[in-house]
Tab-separated table of C-alpha atoms and ligand atoms in Angstrom:
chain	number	residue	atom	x	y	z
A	1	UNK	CA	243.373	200.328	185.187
A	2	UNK	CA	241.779	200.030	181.625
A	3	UNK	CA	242.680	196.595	181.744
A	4	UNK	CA	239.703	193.733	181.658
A	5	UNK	CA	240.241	190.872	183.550
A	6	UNK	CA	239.664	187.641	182.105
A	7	UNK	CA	235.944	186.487	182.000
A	8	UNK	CA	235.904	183.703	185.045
A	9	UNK	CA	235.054	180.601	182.328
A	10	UNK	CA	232.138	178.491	184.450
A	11	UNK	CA	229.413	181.323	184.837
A	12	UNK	CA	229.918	184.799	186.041
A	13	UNK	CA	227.374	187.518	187.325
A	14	UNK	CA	228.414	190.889	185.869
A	15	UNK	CA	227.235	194.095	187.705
A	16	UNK	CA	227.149	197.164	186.258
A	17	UNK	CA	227.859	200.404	188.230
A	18	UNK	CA	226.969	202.751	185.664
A	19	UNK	CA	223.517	200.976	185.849
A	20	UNK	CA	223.345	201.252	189.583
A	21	UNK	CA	224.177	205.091	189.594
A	22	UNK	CA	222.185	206.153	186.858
A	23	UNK	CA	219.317	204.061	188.996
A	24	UNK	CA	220.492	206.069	192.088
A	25	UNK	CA	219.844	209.432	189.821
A	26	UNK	CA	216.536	208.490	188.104
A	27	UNK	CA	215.199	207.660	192.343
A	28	UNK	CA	216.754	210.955	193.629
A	29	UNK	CA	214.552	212.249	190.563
A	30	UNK	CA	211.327	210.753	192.125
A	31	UNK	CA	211.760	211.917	195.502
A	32	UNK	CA	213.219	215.352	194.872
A	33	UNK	CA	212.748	217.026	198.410
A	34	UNK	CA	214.221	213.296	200.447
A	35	UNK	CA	217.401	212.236	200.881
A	36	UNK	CA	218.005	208.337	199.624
A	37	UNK	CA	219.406	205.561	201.594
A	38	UNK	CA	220.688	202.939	199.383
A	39	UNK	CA	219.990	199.826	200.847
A	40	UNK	CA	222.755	197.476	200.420
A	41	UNK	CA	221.642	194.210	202.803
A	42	UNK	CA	222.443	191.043	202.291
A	43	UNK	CA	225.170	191.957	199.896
A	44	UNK	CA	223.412	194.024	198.028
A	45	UNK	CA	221.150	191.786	197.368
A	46	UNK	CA	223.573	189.649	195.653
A	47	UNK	CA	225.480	192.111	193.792
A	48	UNK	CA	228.465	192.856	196.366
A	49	UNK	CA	227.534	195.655	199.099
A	50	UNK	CA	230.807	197.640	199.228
A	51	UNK	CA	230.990	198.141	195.513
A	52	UNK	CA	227.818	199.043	195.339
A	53	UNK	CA	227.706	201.137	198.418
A	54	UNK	CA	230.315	203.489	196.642
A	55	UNK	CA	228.544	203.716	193.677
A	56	UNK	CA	225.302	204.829	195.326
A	57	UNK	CA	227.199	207.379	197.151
A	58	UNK	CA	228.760	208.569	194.350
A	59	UNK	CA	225.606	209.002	192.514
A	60	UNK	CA	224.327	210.975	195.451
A	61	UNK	CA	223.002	208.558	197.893
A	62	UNK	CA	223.454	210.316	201.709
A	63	UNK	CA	222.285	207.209	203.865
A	64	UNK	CA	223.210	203.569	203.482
A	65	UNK	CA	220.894	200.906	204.837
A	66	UNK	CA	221.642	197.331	206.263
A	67	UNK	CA	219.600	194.886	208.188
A	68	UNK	CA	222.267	193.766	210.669
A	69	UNK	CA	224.603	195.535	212.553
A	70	UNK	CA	227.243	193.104	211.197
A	71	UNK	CA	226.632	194.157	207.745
A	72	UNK	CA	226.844	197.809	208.507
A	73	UNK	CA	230.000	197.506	210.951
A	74	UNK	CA	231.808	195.464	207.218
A	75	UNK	CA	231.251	198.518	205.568
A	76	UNK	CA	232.618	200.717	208.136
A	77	UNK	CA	235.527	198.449	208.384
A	78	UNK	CA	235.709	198.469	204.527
A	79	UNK	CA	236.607	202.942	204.821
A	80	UNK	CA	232.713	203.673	204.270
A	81	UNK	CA	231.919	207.397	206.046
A	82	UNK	CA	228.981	208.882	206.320
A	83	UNK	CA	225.529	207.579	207.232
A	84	UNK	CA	224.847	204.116	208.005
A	85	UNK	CA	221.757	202.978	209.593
A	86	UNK	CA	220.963	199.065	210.395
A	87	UNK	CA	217.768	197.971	211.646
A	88	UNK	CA	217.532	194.496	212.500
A	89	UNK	CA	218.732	193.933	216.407
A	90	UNK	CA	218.915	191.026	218.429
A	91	UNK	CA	219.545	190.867	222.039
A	92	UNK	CA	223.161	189.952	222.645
A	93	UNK	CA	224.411	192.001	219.004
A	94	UNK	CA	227.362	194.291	219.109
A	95	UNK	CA	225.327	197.601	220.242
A	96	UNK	CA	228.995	199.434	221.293
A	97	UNK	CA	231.104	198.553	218.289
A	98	UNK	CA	228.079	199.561	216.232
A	99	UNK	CA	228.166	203.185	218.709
A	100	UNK	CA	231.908	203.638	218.153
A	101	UNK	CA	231.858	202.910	214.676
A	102	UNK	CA	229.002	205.974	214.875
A	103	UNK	CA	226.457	203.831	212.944
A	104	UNK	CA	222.433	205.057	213.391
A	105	UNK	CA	220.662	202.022	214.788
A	106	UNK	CA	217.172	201.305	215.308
A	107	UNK	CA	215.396	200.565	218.388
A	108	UNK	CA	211.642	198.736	218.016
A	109	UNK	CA	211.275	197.856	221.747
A	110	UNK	CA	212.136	198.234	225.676
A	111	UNK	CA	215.422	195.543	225.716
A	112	UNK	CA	216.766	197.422	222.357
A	113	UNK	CA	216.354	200.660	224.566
A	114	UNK	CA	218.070	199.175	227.470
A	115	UNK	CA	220.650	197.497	225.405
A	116	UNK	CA	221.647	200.414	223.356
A	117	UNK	CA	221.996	202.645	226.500
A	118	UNK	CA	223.892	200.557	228.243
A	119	UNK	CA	226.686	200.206	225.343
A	120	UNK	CA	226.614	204.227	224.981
A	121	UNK	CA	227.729	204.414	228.697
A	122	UNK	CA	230.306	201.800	227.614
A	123	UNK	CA	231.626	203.869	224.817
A	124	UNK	CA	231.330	207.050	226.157
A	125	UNK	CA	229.815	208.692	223.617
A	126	UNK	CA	225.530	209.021	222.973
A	127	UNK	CA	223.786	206.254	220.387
A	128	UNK	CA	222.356	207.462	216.942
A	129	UNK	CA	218.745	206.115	217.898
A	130	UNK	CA	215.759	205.838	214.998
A	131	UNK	CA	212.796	204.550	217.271
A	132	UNK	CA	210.883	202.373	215.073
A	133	UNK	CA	207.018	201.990	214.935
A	134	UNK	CA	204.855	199.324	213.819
A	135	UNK	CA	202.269	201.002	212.000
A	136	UNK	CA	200.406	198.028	210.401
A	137	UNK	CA	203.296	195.684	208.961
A	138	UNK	CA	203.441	193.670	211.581
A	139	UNK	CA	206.855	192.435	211.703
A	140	UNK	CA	209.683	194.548	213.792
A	141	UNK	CA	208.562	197.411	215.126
A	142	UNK	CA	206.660	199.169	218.436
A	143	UNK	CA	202.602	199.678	217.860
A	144	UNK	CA	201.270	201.904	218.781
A	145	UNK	CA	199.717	201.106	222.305
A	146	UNK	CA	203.514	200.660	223.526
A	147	UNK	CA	204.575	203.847	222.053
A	148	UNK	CA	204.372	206.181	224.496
A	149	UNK	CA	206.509	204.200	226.973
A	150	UNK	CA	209.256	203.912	224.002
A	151	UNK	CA	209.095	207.705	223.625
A	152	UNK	CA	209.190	208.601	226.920
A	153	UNK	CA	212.169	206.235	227.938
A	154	UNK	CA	213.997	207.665	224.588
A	155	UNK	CA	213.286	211.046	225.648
A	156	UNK	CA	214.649	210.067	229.114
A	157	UNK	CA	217.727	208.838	227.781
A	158	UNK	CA	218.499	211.636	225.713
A	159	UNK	CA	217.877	214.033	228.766
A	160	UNK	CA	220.568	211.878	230.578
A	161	UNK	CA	223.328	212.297	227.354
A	162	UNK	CA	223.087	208.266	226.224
A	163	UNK	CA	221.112	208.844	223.229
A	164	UNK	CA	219.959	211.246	220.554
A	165	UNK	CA	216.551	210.215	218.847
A	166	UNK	CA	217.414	211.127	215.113
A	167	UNK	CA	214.976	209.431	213.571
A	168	UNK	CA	211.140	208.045	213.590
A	169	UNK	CA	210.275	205.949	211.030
A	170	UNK	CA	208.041	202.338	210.020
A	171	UNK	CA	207.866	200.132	207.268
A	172	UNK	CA	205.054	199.639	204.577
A	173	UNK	CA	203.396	196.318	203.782
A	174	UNK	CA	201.888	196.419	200.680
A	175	UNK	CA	203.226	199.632	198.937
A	176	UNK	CA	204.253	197.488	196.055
A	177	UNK	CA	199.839	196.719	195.338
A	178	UNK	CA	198.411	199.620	193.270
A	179	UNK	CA	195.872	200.697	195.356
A	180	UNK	CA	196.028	198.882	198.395
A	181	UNK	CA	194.038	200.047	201.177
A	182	UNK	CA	196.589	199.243	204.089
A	183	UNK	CA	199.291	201.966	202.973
A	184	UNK	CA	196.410	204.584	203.617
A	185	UNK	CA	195.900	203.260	206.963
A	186	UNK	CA	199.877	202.832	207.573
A	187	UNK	CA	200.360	206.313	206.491
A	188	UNK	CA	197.651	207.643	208.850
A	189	UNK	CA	199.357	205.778	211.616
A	190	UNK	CA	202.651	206.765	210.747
A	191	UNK	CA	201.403	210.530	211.065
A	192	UNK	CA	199.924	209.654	214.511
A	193	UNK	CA	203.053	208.475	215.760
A	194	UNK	CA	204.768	210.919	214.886
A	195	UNK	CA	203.034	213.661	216.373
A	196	UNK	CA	202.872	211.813	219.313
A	197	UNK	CA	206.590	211.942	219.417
A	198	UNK	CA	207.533	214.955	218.465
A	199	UNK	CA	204.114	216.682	220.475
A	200	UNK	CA	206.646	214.930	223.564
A	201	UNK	CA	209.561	216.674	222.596
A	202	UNK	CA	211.246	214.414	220.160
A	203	UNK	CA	213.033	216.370	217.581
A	204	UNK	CA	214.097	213.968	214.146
A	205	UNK	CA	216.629	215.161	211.680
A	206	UNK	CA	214.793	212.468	209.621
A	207	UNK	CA	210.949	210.756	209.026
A	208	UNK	CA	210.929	207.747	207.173
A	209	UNK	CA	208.502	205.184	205.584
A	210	UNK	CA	208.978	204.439	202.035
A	211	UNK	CA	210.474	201.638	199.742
A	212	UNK	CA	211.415	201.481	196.309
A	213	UNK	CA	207.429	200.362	195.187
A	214	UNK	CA	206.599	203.539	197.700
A	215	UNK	CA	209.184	205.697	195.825
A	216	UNK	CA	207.824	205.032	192.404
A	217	UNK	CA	204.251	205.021	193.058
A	218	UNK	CA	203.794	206.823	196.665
A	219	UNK	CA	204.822	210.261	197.091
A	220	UNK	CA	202.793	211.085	200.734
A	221	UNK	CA	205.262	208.427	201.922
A	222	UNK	CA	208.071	210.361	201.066
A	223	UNK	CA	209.045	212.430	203.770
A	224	UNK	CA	212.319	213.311	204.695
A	225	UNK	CA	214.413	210.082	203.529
A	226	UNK	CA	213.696	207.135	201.197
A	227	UNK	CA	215.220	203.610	201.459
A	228	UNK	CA	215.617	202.557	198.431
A	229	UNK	CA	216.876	198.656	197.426
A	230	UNK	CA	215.666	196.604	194.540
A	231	UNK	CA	214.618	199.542	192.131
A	232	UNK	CA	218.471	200.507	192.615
A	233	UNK	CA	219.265	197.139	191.105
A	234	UNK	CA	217.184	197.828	188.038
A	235	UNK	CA	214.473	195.587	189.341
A	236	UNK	CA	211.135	196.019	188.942
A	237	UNK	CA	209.342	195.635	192.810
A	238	UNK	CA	205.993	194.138	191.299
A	239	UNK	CA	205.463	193.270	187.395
A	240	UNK	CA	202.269	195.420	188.451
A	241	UNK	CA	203.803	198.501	188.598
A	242	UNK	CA	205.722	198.013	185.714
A	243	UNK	CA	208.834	196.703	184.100
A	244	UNK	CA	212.328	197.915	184.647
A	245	UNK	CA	212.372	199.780	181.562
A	246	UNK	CA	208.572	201.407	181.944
A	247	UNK	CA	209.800	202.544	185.768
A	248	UNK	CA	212.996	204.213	184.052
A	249	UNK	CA	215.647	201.647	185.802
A	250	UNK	CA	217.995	199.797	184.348
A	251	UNK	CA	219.352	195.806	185.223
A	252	UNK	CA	222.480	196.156	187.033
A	253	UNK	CA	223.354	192.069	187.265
A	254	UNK	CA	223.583	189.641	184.159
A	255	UNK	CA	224.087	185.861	184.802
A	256	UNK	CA	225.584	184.273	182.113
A	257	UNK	CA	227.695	180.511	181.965
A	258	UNK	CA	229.451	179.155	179.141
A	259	UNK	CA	228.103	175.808	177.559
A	260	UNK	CA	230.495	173.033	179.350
A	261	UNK	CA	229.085	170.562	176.729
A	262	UNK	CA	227.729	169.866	173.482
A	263	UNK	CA	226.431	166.718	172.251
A	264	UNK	CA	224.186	165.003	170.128
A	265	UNK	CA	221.577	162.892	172.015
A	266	UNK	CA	219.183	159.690	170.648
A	267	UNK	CA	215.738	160.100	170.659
A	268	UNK	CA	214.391	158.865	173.800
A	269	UNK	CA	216.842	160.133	176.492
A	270	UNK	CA	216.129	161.114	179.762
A	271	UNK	CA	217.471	164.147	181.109
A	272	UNK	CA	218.955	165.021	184.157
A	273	UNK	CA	217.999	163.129	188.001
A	274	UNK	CA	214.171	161.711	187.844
A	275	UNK	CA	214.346	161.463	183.744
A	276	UNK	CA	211.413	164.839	184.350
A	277	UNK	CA	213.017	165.486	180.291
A	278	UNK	CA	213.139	162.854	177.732
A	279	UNK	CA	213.941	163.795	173.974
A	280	UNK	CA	211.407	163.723	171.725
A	281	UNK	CA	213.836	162.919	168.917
A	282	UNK	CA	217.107	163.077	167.955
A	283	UNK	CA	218.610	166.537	169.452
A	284	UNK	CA	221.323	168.153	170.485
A	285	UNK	CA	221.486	168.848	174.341
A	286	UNK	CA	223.963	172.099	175.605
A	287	UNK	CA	225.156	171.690	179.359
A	288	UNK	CA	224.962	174.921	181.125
A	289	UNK	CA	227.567	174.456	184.423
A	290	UNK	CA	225.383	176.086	187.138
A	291	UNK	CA	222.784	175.289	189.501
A	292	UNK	CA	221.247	175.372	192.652
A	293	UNK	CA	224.302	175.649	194.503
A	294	UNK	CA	225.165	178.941	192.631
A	295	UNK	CA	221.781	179.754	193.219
A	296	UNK	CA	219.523	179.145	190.403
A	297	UNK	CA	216.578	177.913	191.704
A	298	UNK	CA	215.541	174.238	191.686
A	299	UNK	CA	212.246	175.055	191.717
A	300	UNK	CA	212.140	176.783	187.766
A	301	UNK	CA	213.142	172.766	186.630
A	302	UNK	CA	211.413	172.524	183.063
A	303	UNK	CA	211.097	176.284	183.144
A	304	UNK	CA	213.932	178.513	183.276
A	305	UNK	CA	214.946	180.711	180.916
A	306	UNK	CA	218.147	180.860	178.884
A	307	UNK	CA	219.374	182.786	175.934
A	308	UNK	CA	221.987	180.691	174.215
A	309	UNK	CA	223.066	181.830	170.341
A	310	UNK	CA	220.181	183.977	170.237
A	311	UNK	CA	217.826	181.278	171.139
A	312	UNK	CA	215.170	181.131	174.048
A	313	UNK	CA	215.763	177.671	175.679
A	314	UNK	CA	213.964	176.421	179.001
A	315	UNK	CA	215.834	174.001	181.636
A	316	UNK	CA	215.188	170.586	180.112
A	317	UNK	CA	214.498	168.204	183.578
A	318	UNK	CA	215.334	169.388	186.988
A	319	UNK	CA	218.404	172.107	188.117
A	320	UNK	CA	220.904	170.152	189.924
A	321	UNK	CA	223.266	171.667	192.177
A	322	UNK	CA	225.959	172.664	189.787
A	323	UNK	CA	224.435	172.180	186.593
A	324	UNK	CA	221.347	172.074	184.230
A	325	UNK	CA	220.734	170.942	180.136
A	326	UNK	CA	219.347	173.090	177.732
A	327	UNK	CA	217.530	171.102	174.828
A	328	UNK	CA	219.444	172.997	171.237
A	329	UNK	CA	217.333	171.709	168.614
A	330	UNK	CA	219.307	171.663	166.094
A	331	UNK	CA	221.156	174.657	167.239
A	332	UNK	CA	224.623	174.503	166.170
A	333	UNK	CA	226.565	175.985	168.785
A	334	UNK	CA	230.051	174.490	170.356
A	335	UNK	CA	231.458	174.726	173.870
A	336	UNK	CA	232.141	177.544	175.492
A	337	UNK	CA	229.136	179.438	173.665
A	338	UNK	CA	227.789	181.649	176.130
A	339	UNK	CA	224.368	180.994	177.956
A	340	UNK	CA	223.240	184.031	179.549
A	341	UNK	CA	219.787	182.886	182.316
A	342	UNK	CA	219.025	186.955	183.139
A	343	UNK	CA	220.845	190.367	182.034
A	344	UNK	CA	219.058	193.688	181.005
A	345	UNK	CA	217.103	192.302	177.931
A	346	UNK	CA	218.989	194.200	175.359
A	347	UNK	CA	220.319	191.144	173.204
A	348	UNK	CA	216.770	189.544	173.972
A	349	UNK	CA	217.895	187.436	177.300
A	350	UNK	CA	215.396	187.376	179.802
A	351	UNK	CA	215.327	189.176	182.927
A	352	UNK	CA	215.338	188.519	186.408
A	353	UNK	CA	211.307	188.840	186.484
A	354	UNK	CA	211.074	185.579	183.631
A	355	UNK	CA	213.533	183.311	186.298
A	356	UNK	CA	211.287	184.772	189.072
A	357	UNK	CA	207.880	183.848	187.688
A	358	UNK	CA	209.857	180.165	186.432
A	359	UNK	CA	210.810	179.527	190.527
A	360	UNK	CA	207.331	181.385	191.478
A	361	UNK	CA	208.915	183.692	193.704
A	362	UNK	CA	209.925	187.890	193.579
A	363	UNK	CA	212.703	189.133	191.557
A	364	UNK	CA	214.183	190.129	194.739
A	365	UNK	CA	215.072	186.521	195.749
A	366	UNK	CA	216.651	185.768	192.499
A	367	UNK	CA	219.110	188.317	193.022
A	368	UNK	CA	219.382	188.134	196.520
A	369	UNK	CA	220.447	184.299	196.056
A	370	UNK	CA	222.901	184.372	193.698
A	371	UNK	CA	225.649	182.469	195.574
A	372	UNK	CA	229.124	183.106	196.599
A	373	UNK	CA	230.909	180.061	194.341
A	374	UNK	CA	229.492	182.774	191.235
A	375	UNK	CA	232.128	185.481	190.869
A	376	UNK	CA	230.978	189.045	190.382
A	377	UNK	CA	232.430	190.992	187.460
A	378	UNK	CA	232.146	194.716	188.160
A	379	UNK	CA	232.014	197.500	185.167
A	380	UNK	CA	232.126	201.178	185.519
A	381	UNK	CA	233.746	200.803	189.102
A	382	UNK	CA	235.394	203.715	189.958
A	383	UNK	CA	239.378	204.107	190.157
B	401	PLP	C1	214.798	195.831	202.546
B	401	PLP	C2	214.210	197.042	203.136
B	401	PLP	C3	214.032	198.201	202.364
B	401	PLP	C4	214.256	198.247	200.872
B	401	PLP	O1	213.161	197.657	200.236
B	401	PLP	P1	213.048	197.637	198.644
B	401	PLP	O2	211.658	197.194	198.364
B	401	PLP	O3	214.074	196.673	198.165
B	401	PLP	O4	213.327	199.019	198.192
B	401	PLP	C5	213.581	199.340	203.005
B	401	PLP	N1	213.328	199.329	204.335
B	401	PLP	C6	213.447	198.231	205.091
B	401	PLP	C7	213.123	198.276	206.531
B	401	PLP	C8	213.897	197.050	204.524
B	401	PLP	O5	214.028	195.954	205.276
């Protein structure tokens, strides 16, 4: 039990549970009168979903959030209970495994109404429905000019035992920009639609609308549940709003390889495909055994990164798919010597935000990529 297991050699992506749960707490903290759904999509956004399902639950998350019904049904599958609500539908998905395994689904539109009542007749038992509104984000959704007929054909299928409407809720677009004038205008709508609803006779356990950015910096959008992802990493949503440490959240994944090579290198030598790196002088050049096909982005070539004896170093030349140089100086280190791309920032490694702004993308899609050839290493799991 107290056992470690051995550090996989190549590169490894350690997650740390006590992190995630003491992230779980510090949210709870901010939205003191919601419940949390910890929002464990796309594998947790690369840090494994099941592991870090139970942790959120055991830190006192009620709800679980996926996109796809496939996702949620894994977790089910996996001995998950309680709550789990997936929102991202497609005609055709498994609407009556997603019933029997009592999952809450989300319904945007007519065909996801028709769908959903057609599997609860299957199954024999009424759908968990959260009827979904568009209130300015513009993506999935019902806006409001359609809502009425949504409402009314929900209503209609809970008066005929298919369906129970358990939830209204929407999605914010720009909760993660201070100040932004849309979340005033998506709130306002969000209110509207909901007395709509409920002035018909709809009756929610739960209202829902914010993020993590909205949890941290929102609290109108609170209402009765919050779905909370990245910030339950330890990410940051925006470098605006703050870093990890200033919003009280901790890093939960470090990426780290071990240098597969050392050696000393002539002045003038190109470096990696398309020569983008040639030495200046005679150096020393470190060969960190991960790349794009583990998911560090191609794009942060020249840029990334990496903390390697206690040094910064950038990516000398472009990421390839399994591997990328580091230019030592005259670093003496040997093989084996760990090189550590993002972790918490405690031994001074970068974070996830430095590799983000390197591949000039979100912090989210660092994580979120982090491939399946990089094995997960999990601390503080539970027995
Ligand atoms: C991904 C997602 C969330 C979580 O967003 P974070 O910014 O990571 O907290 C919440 N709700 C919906 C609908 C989502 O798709």
């Amino acid at each position: 039990m107290s056992q470690t297991p051995p550090q996989p050699s190549r590169v490894r992506a350690e997650i740390d549970l006590d992190a995630l749960r003491a992230n779980v707490r510090a949210l709870r903290a901010r939205a003191p009168r919601s419940a949390l759904m910890a929002v464990v999509k796309s594998d947790g956004y690369g840090h494994g979903a099941l592991p870090c399902a139970r942790a959120a639950i055991e830190a006192g998350a009620e709800w679980l959030g996926t996109a796809t019904p496939q996702e949620a049904l894994a977790l089910r599958a996996a001995g998950v209970g309680g709550r789990i609500m997936c929102w991202l539908w497609t005609p055709g998905d498994p609407w009556r495994e997603a019933v029997e395994a009592d999952l809450d689904v989300s319904v945007s539109g007519m065909w996801a109404l028709a769908e959903v009542t057609a599997a609860a007749r299957e199954a024999g038992r009424p759908a968990r429905v959260h009827l979904k509104a568009d209130t300015g984000l513009g993506r999935n959704g019902c806006l409001p000019a359609d809502w009425p007929e949504l409402v009314s054909a929900a209503l209609a299928g809970e008066a005929a035992g298919d369906l129970r409407v358990v939830g209204l809720w929407s999605h914010l677009a720009c909760a993660d920009e201070p100040g932004h004038a849309s979340v005033a205008d998506q709130l306002a709508t969000f209110r509207r639609m909901v007395a709509h609803a409920e002035g018909e006779g709809v009756r929610p356990e739960v209202r829902h609308l914010a993020n993590s950015p909205a949890v941290l910096t929102l609290p109108d959008t609170h209402f009765d549940l919050v779905r909370t992802g990245i910030a339950m990493y330890g990410v940051s949503p925006a470098p605006e709003l703050g870093t990890a440490a200033e919003l009280g959240l901790r890093p939960v994944m470090t990426l780290s390889a071990s240098l597969a090579l050392v050696k000393r290198a002539p002045a003038g030598h190109g470096v990696s495909y398309g020569h983008r790196y040639v030495t200046g002088r005679e150096t020393v050049l470190g060969l960190v055994p991960v790349g794009y096909g583990d998911g560090v982005p191609r794009h942060a070539s020249g840029r990334g990164p990496v903390l390697v004896g206690g040094e910064w170093r950038r990516v000398a030349g472009r990421i390839a798919m399994d591997q990328f140089v580091v230019d030592l100086d005259g670093q003496k280190v040997q093989e084996g010597a760990e090189a550590v791309l993002f972790g918490p920032g405690d031994r001074g490694e970068p974070t996830v935000q430095d590799w983000a702004e390197a591949a000039d993308t979100i912090a989210y899609e660092i994580v979120t990529r982090i491939g399946s050839r990089v094995p997960r290493v999990y601390r503080g799991a539970s027995a």
